[in-house]
Amino acid sequence: MSMISVEAGPPRALLAGASRRWVRLLPWGVAFVLCVALLPTTIQVLTADYGLNGGVASALAVAQTAPLLLAVVRPLQAWYVVFAADVAGAIALLTVDFPAQRLWPFPPMEIVGYVGLCLALGLRERRRTLLLVWLATAGANVGLVFAAPHGASGMSVLLTILGGAALVLGGALRERYEAQRRLAEQETISEAERGRRTLLEERARIARELHDVVAHHMSIITVQADTAAYRLDGLPPRVREEFTSIAATARESLGEMRRLLGVLRNEEARGELAPQPGLTRIGQLVEATVRAGVPVEFTGCDAEVGEAVGLSAYRIVQEALANVVRHAPGAPTRVSVSEAGAPGSARLIVLVVNGPPPRPPTAPLEDSGSTGHGLVGMRERVRLVGGELDAGPLPDGGFRVAARLPVAGTGTEAGTETEAGAGTEAGAGTGSGDDSEGTA
């Protein structure tokens, strides 16, 4: 019943939120059929079976059936008119002598229209309103029973029973829809939060690894500047002072960076203090994946790349292979790392392609080597070094991940310059951050 409309504001037709046009038109069709069928029937029954005057019968029939069309948009206002008309019709029947076997105070056609109206009320109104409607119906029945021309009978409460059942059914369907809608909204919010948390965790991981790379080079600068006076003879005093200033600036920069990123060094990140892997470790990564049962064909290269580029290439291959293990166990996989382009503008091409799995995995497999961040981490790392990433499914059921990274690592500046727009770009890629959207 996800099509029921309960929104506040301007009134909307029942089922107006349905995705299919025929479902949106269904309430209007039902109301039209009831109105067309009940109007002449009511006139005929009131005049022929109950002996009511034709003009009075026609007026009552119009008042009891025409508001059913209004009930599609404003069921409560329609109920006011129909309820008053039904009570007025019961009182009007007291003025004529009708057979005792006829149902009173509400003839059958009035019961049909009223039950349909109660169902519309249940789909639109809240519990308190529905309770008041039922109490008014029951009160009218009880009050009219005392004026029954042929004595009270069990059939006199039929409208109360059927109307109450319709109100309960409509209210239950409406509340079920409300619960499903709130659950869907909460799941959407939770998914967005998970994507955002995944993005932040991966950025924190990249920041820690970047700290290791930068800290290493800054330490070398500090040591070289401090020892220049001892390694080089005959340095002028001004040059000595310059080296001393360089060493002091480097030490200060290291201290500031450590303080800034200190919050990222939690207790669980102690293992990441080890030297970060690069291109030379990709072969070991492939061997570990082969031992996990995935046939991998590896083609590597000995390109001279910066530490940030090498680390990014390693992490991309690691995440892609981990997703193959989890989502396509046993699928034939090809890993290729190559260098292309002229010197100065050369690119490191990282390609991971897997075919369809021999059989669908019964459950996702976990792999301790995975960072667990799917395409989010890949995009962040490629953006960091100024490269390009192309990932997506293949027609045969496999998956392809291709990254192009600048060999010289000059993309780091580009990544810094675009940091202001990184939030927007990352947001656009968050939907791909789940592991299920990684390779396989």
Coordinates of C-alpha atoms in Angstrom, one line a residue:
M1 CA 0.0 0.0 0.0
S2 CA 2.9 2.4 -0.7
M3 CA 0.5 4.3 -3.0
I4 CA -1.7 5.8 -0.2
S5 CA -1.4 9.5 0.1
V6 CA -1.4 11.0 3.6
E7 CA 0.6 14.2 3.0
A8 CA -0.5 17.4 4.7
G9 CA -1.3 20.5 2.7
P10 CA -3.6 20.7 -0.4
P11 CA -5.9 17.6 -0.6
R12 CA -4.7 14.9 -2.9
A13 CA -6.8 12.1 -4.3
L14 CA -6.5 8.7 -2.7
L15 CA -3.7 6.6 -4.3
A16 CA -2.4 9.7 -5.9
G17 CA 1.2 8.6 -5.2
A18 CA 0.9 5.4 -7.2
S19 CA 3.5 4.9 -9.9
R20 CA 1.0 3.3 -12.3
R21 CA -1.7 5.5 -13.9
W22 CA -4.4 2.9 -13.7
V23 CA -3.9 2.7 -9.9
R24 CA -4.2 6.4 -9.6
L25 CA -7.4 6.4 -11.5
L26 CA -8.8 3.4 -9.5
P27 CA -10.5 5.5 -6.7
W28 CA -12.2 7.7 -9.2
G29 CA -13.4 4.7 -11.1
V30 CA -14.8 3.0 -8.0
A31 CA -16.5 6.2 -6.8
F32 CA -18.0 6.7 -10.3
V33 CA -19.3 3.1 -10.5
L34 CA -20.8 3.3 -7.0
C35 CA -22.4 6.7 -7.7
V36 CA -23.9 5.6 -11.1
A37 CA -25.1 2.2 -9.7
L38 CA -26.5 3.4 -6.4
L39 CA -28.2 6.6 -7.5
P40 CA -31.0 4.9 -9.6
T41 CA -31.1 1.9 -7.3
T42 CA -31.7 4.1 -4.3
I43 CA -34.5 6.0 -6.0
Q44 CA -36.1 2.7 -7.1
V45 CA -35.9 1.0 -3.8
L46 CA -37.1 4.0 -1.7
T47 CA -40.1 4.5 -4.0
A48 CA -41.1 1.0 -5.0
D49 CA -40.1 -1.1 -1.9
Y50 CA -40.5 1.5 0.8
G51 CA -43.3 3.6 -0.7
L52 CA -41.5 6.9 -0.3
N53 CA -42.5 10.0 -2.3
G54 CA -40.5 10.1 -5.6
G55 CA -39.3 13.7 -5.1
V56 CA -38.1 13.0 -1.6
A57 CA -36.5 9.7 -2.7
S58 CA -34.6 11.4 -5.5
A59 CA -33.3 14.2 -3.2
L60 CA -32.1 11.6 -0.6
A61 CA -30.5 9.4 -3.3
V62 CA -28.5 12.4 -4.7
A63 CA -27.4 13.4 -1.2
Q64 CA -26.4 9.8 -0.3
T65 CA -24.5 8.9 -3.5
A66 CA -23.1 12.1 -5.2
P67 CA -20.7 12.9 -2.3
L68 CA -19.0 9.6 -3.0
L69 CA -17.1 11.4 -5.8
L70 CA -16.0 14.0 -3.4
A71 CA -14.7 11.2 -1.0
V72 CA -11.8 10.5 -3.4
V73 CA -10.3 13.9 -2.4
R74 CA -12.1 14.9 0.8
P75 CA -13.6 11.8 2.4
L76 CA -14.4 13.5 5.8
Q77 CA -16.4 16.3 4.2
A78 CA -18.2 13.7 2.1
W79 CA -19.0 11.7 5.2
Y80 CA -20.7 14.7 6.8
V81 CA -23.1 14.9 3.9
V82 CA -23.7 11.2 3.5
F83 CA -24.2 10.6 7.2
A84 CA -26.7 13.4 7.5
A85 CA -28.5 12.2 4.4
D86 CA -28.7 8.6 5.7
V87 CA -30.1 9.7 9.1
A88 CA -32.5 12.0 7.3
G89 CA -33.6 9.1 5.0
A90 CA -34.2 6.8 8.1
I91 CA -36.4 9.5 9.6
A92 CA -38.2 10.0 6.3
L93 CA -39.0 6.3 6.2
L94 CA -40.9 6.6 9.5
T95 CA -43.5 8.7 7.6
V96 CA -44.5 5.8 5.4
D97 CA -45.9 2.4 6.0
F98 CA -43.3 -0.1 4.6
P99 CA -43.3 -3.9 5.0
A100 CA -41.7 -5.3 8.2
Q101 CA -39.2 -7.4 6.3
R102 CA -37.6 -4.4 4.8
L103 CA -34.3 -3.4 6.4
W104 CA -34.4 -0.2 8.6
P105 CA -33.1 2.3 9.5
F106 CA -30.6 2.0 6.6
P107 CA -31.5 0.1 3.4
P108 CA -28.9 -2.1 1.7
M109 CA -27.8 0.4 -0.9
E110 CA -27.1 3.0 1.8
I111 CA -25.0 0.4 3.6
V112 CA -22.9 -0.3 0.5
G113 CA -22.2 3.4 -0.1
Y114 CA -21.5 4.1 3.5
V115 CA -19.0 1.1 3.9
G116 CA -17.1 2.4 0.8
L117 CA -17.0 5.8 2.3
C118 CA -15.7 4.4 5.6
L119 CA -12.9 2.6 3.7
A120 CA -11.9 5.9 2.1
L121 CA -11.9 7.6 5.5
G122 CA -9.6 4.9 7.0
L123 CA -7.1 5.5 4.2
R124 CA -6.9 9.2 4.8
E125 CA -7.8 10.1 8.4
R126 CA -6.1 9.5 11.8
R127 CA -7.2 7.2 14.5
R128 CA -9.0 9.8 16.6
T129 CA -11.1 10.9 13.6
L130 CA -12.0 7.3 12.7
L131 CA -13.0 6.7 16.3
L132 CA -15.3 9.7 16.3
V133 CA -16.9 8.6 13.0
W134 CA -17.6 5.2 14.4
L135 CA -19.0 6.6 17.6
A136 CA -21.3 8.9 15.6
T137 CA -22.4 5.9 13.5
A138 CA -23.1 3.7 16.5
G139 CA -24.9 6.6 18.3
A140 CA -27.2 7.2 15.3
N141 CA -28.0 3.5 15.2
V142 CA -28.8 3.3 18.9
G143 CA -30.9 6.4 18.8
L144 CA -32.9 5.3 15.8
V145 CA -33.5 1.8 17.2
F146 CA -35.8 3.3 19.8
A147 CA -38.0 4.7 17.0
A148 CA -38.1 1.4 15.0
P149 CA -41.6 1.1 13.5
H150 CA -41.6 -2.8 13.6
G151 CA -39.4 -3.3 16.7
A152 CA -35.7 -3.6 17.1
S153 CA -33.8 -6.3 15.3
G154 CA -30.2 -7.5 15.0
M155 CA -30.0 -6.1 11.4
S156 CA -30.4 -2.6 12.7
V157 CA -26.7 -2.5 13.9
L158 CA -25.4 -3.8 10.5
L159 CA -24.2 -0.4 9.4
T160 CA -22.3 0.0 12.7
I161 CA -20.5 -3.3 12.3
L162 CA -19.6 -3.1 8.6
G163 CA -18.7 0.6 8.9
G164 CA -16.4 -0.1 11.8
A165 CA -14.8 -3.0 10.0
A166 CA -14.1 -0.7 6.9
L167 CA -12.7 2.0 9.2
V168 CA -10.3 -0.5 10.9
L169 CA -9.2 -2.0 7.6
G170 CA -8.5 1.4 6.0
G171 CA -6.7 2.6 9.1
A172 CA -4.6 -0.5 9.3
L173 CA -3.5 -0.1 5.6
R174 CA -2.7 3.6 6.1
E175 CA -0.6 2.9 9.2
R176 CA 1.2 0.1 7.5
Y177 CA 2.1 2.4 4.7
E178 CA 3.2 5.1 7.2
A179 CA 5.5 2.5 8.9
Q180 CA 6.9 1.4 5.5
R181 CA 7.5 5.0 4.4
R182 CA 9.3 5.9 7.7
L183 CA 11.4 2.7 7.4
A184 CA 12.3 3.5 3.8
E185 CA 13.3 7.1 4.8
Q186 CA 15.4 5.8 7.7
E187 CA 17.1 3.3 5.4
T188 CA 17.9 6.1 2.9
I189 CA 19.3 8.2 5.7
S190 CA 21.3 5.3 7.1
E191 CA 22.7 4.5 3.6
A192 CA 23.8 8.1 3.1
E193 CA 25.4 8.1 6.5
R194 CA 27.2 4.9 5.8
G195 CA 28.5 6.3 2.5
R196 CA 29.7 9.5 4.2
R197 CA 31.4 7.6 7.0
T198 CA 33.1 5.3 4.5
L199 CA 34.3 8.4 2.6
L200 CA 35.7 10.0 5.8
E201 CA 37.4 6.8 6.9
E202 CA 39.1 6.3 3.6
R203 CA 40.2 10.0 3.5
A204 CA 41.6 9.5 7.0
R205 CA 43.5 6.4 5.9
I206 CA 44.9 8.3 2.9
A207 CA 45.9 11.2 5.2
R208 CA 47.8 8.8 7.4
E209 CA 49.6 7.3 4.5
L210 CA 50.3 10.7 3.0
H211 CA 51.8 11.7 6.3
D212 CA 54.2 8.8 6.2
V213 CA 55.3 9.6 2.7
V214 CA 55.8 13.4 3.3
A215 CA 57.3 12.8 6.8
H216 CA 60.0 10.6 5.2
H217 CA 61.0 13.2 2.7
M218 CA 60.9 16.0 5.2
S219 CA 63.1 14.1 7.6
I220 CA 65.7 13.6 4.8
I221 CA 65.6 17.4 4.2
T222 CA 66.1 18.1 7.9
V223 CA 69.0 15.6 8.2
Q224 CA 70.7 16.9 5.0
A225 CA 70.3 20.5 6.1
D226 CA 71.6 19.8 9.6
T227 CA 74.7 17.9 8.4
A228 CA 75.6 20.2 5.4
A229 CA 78.0 22.2 7.5
Y230 CA 79.9 19.0 8.5
R231 CA 79.8 17.3 5.1
L232 CA 80.8 20.4 3.0
D233 CA 84.0 22.2 3.8
G234 CA 84.4 26.0 3.4
L235 CA 80.8 27.0 3.5
P236 CA 80.3 30.8 3.9
P237 CA 78.5 31.9 7.1
R238 CA 75.5 33.0 5.2
V239 CA 75.1 29.6 3.5
R240 CA 75.4 27.9 6.9
E241 CA 72.7 30.1 8.3
E242 CA 70.5 29.3 5.2
F243 CA 70.9 25.5 5.9
T244 CA 70.2 26.1 9.5
S245 CA 67.0 27.9 8.6
I246 CA 66.0 25.2 6.2
A247 CA 66.5 22.5 8.9
A248 CA 64.5 24.6 11.4
T249 CA 61.6 25.1 9.0
A250 CA 61.5 21.5 8.1
R251 CA 61.4 20.4 11.7
E252 CA 58.7 22.9 12.4
S253 CA 56.7 21.7 9.4
L254 CA 57.1 18.1 10.7
G255 CA 55.8 19.1 14.1
E256 CA 52.8 20.9 12.7
M257 CA 51.9 18.0 10.5
R258 CA 52.2 15.5 13.3
R259 CA 50.0 17.7 15.5
L260 CA 47.4 18.1 12.8
L261 CA 47.2 14.4 11.9
G262 CA 47.7 13.1 15.5
V263 CA 44.0 12.6 15.9
L264 CA 44.2 10.1 13.0
R265 CA 46.8 7.9 14.8
N266 CA 44.4 6.0 17.1
E267 CA 45.2 2.8 18.8
E268 CA 43.9 0.7 16.0
A269 CA 46.2 2.3 13.4
R270 CA 49.5 1.2 15.0
G271 CA 50.1 -1.3 12.3
E272 CA 50.1 1.4 9.7
L273 CA 53.3 2.9 11.0
A274 CA 55.2 0.4 8.9
P275 CA 56.6 1.5 5.5
Q276 CA 53.9 1.8 2.9
P277 CA 53.8 -0.6 0.0
G278 CA 54.4 0.3 -3.6
L279 CA 54.7 -1.2 -7.1
T280 CA 57.2 -3.9 -6.0
R281 CA 54.6 -5.3 -3.6
I282 CA 51.9 -5.9 -6.1
G283 CA 53.3 -9.2 -7.2
Q284 CA 53.1 -10.5 -3.6
L285 CA 49.6 -9.2 -3.4
V286 CA 48.7 -11.2 -6.5
E287 CA 50.3 -14.4 -5.1
A288 CA 48.2 -14.1 -2.0
T289 CA 45.1 -13.8 -4.1
V290 CA 46.1 -16.9 -6.1
R291 CA 46.4 -18.8 -2.8
A292 CA 42.9 -17.7 -2.0
G293 CA 41.6 -19.6 -5.0
V294 CA 41.4 -16.9 -7.7
P295 CA 43.3 -17.6 -10.9
V296 CA 45.2 -14.3 -11.5
E297 CA 47.4 -13.4 -14.5
F298 CA 49.8 -10.7 -13.6
T299 CA 51.9 -8.4 -15.8
G300 CA 54.1 -5.9 -14.0
C301 CA 56.6 -3.2 -14.8
D302 CA 59.6 -1.5 -13.2
A303 CA 58.5 2.1 -13.7
E304 CA 60.1 4.7 -11.4
V305 CA 57.2 6.4 -9.7
G306 CA 56.7 8.5 -6.7
E307 CA 55.8 7.0 -3.4
A308 CA 52.3 8.4 -3.5
V309 CA 51.7 7.0 -7.0
G310 CA 53.1 3.6 -6.1
L311 CA 51.0 3.4 -2.9
S312 CA 47.9 4.4 -4.8
A313 CA 48.5 1.8 -7.5
Y314 CA 49.0 -0.9 -4.8
R315 CA 45.8 0.1 -2.9
I316 CA 43.7 0.1 -6.1
V317 CA 44.9 -3.4 -7.0
Q318 CA 44.4 -4.5 -3.4
E319 CA 40.8 -3.3 -3.3
A320 CA 40.0 -4.7 -6.7
L321 CA 41.4 -8.1 -6.0
A322 CA 39.6 -8.2 -2.6
N323 CA 36.3 -7.5 -4.3
V324 CA 37.0 -10.3 -6.7
V325 CA 37.5 -12.7 -3.8
R326 CA 34.4 -11.5 -2.1
H327 CA 31.9 -11.2 -5.0
A328 CA 33.3 -13.4 -7.8
P329 CA 35.3 -16.2 -6.2
G330 CA 37.1 -18.3 -8.8
A331 CA 36.7 -15.8 -11.6
P332 CA 39.6 -15.6 -14.0
T333 CA 41.3 -12.2 -13.4
R334 CA 44.0 -10.2 -15.1
V335 CA 46.2 -7.6 -13.4
S336 CA 48.3 -5.4 -15.5
V337 CA 50.6 -2.5 -14.5
S338 CA 52.4 -0.7 -17.3
E339 CA 53.9 2.6 -18.3
A340 CA 52.7 4.5 -21.3
G341 CA 53.4 7.9 -22.8
A342 CA 56.4 10.1 -23.5
P343 CA 58.9 11.0 -20.8
G344 CA 57.6 14.0 -18.8
S345 CA 54.0 13.1 -19.5
A346 CA 54.1 9.3 -18.9
R347 CA 51.2 7.6 -17.2
L348 CA 51.1 4.5 -15.1
I349 CA 48.3 2.3 -16.3
V350 CA 46.7 0.0 -13.6
L351 CA 44.2 -2.5 -15.0
V352 CA 42.3 -5.2 -13.1
V353 CA 39.7 -7.2 -15.2
N354 CA 37.8 -10.2 -13.9
G355 CA 35.4 -12.4 -15.8
P356 CA 32.1 -13.8 -14.5
P357 CA 32.4 -16.1 -11.5
P358 CA 32.1 -19.9 -12.2
R359 CA 29.1 -19.9 -9.9
P360 CA 27.3 -17.2 -7.9
P361 CA 28.7 -16.8 -4.4
T362 CA 26.4 -18.1 -1.7
A363 CA 27.5 -15.3 0.6
P364 CA 30.0 -12.4 0.4
L365 CA 33.5 -13.6 1.5
E366 CA 35.6 -11.4 3.7
D367 CA 39.2 -10.7 3.1
S368 CA 41.5 -9.2 5.6
G369 CA 43.5 -7.4 3.0
S370 CA 40.7 -5.2 1.9
T371 CA 40.3 -1.7 3.1
G372 CA 36.5 -2.2 2.8
H373 CA 35.8 1.0 1.0
G374 CA 35.2 -0.1 -2.6
L375 CA 35.3 2.5 -5.3
V376 CA 35.3 5.4 -2.8
G377 CA 38.9 4.7 -1.9
M378 CA 39.9 4.2 -5.4
R379 CA 38.5 7.5 -6.6
E380 CA 40.0 9.4 -3.6
R381 CA 43.5 7.9 -4.3
V382 CA 43.3 8.6 -8.0
R383 CA 42.1 12.2 -7.3
L384 CA 44.9 12.6 -4.8
V385 CA 47.6 12.1 -7.5
G386 CA 45.7 13.8 -10.3
G387 CA 44.9 10.6 -12.2
E388 CA 41.8 9.1 -13.8
L389 CA 39.7 6.1 -12.9
D390 CA 37.3 4.1 -15.1
A391 CA 35.4 1.3 -13.4
G392 CA 32.2 -0.6 -14.4
P393 CA 30.7 -3.9 -15.3
L394 CA 31.4 -5.8 -18.5
P395 CA 28.8 -7.3 -20.9
D396 CA 29.9 -10.8 -20.0
G397 CA 29.2 -10.3 -16.3
G398 CA 32.7 -9.4 -15.2
F399 CA 34.1 -6.1 -14.0
R400 CA 36.9 -3.8 -15.0
V401 CA 38.9 -1.3 -13.1
A402 CA 41.3 0.9 -15.0
A403 CA 43.4 3.7 -13.4
R404 CA 45.7 6.1 -15.2
L405 CA 48.2 7.8 -12.8
P406 CA 50.9 10.3 -13.6
V407 CA 54.3 8.6 -13.2
A408 CA 56.0 11.9 -12.1
G409 CA 53.4 12.3 -9.3
T410 CA 52.8 15.9 -10.3
G411 CA 49.1 15.3 -9.9
T412 CA 49.6 15.9 -6.2
E413 CA 49.5 19.6 -6.8
A414 CA 46.4 19.2 -9.0
G415 CA 44.8 17.2 -6.2
T416 CA 45.6 20.0 -3.8
E417 CA 44.2 22.7 -6.1
T418 CA 40.9 20.8 -6.5
E419 CA 40.5 20.1 -2.8
A420 CA 37.8 22.7 -2.6
G421 CA 35.7 20.8 -5.0
A422 CA 36.6 17.4 -3.7
G423 CA 33.6 17.3 -1.4
T424 CA 31.2 17.7 -4.3
E425 CA 32.9 15.1 -6.4
A426 CA 33.2 12.7 -3.5
G427 CA 29.5 13.1 -2.8
A428 CA 28.7 12.2 -6.4
G429 CA 30.8 9.0 -6.0
T430 CA 29.5 8.0 -2.6
G431 CA 26.8 5.8 -4.2
S432 CA 29.6 3.6 -5.5
G433 CA 31.4 3.3 -2.3
D434 CA 29.8 0.1 -1.2
D435 CA 31.9 -3.1 -1.6
S436 CA 29.2 -4.6 -3.8
E437 CA 30.0 -2.0 -6.4
G438 CA 33.7 -2.8 -6.5
T439 CA 35.2 -5.3 -8.8
A440 CA 32.9 -8.3 -9.5

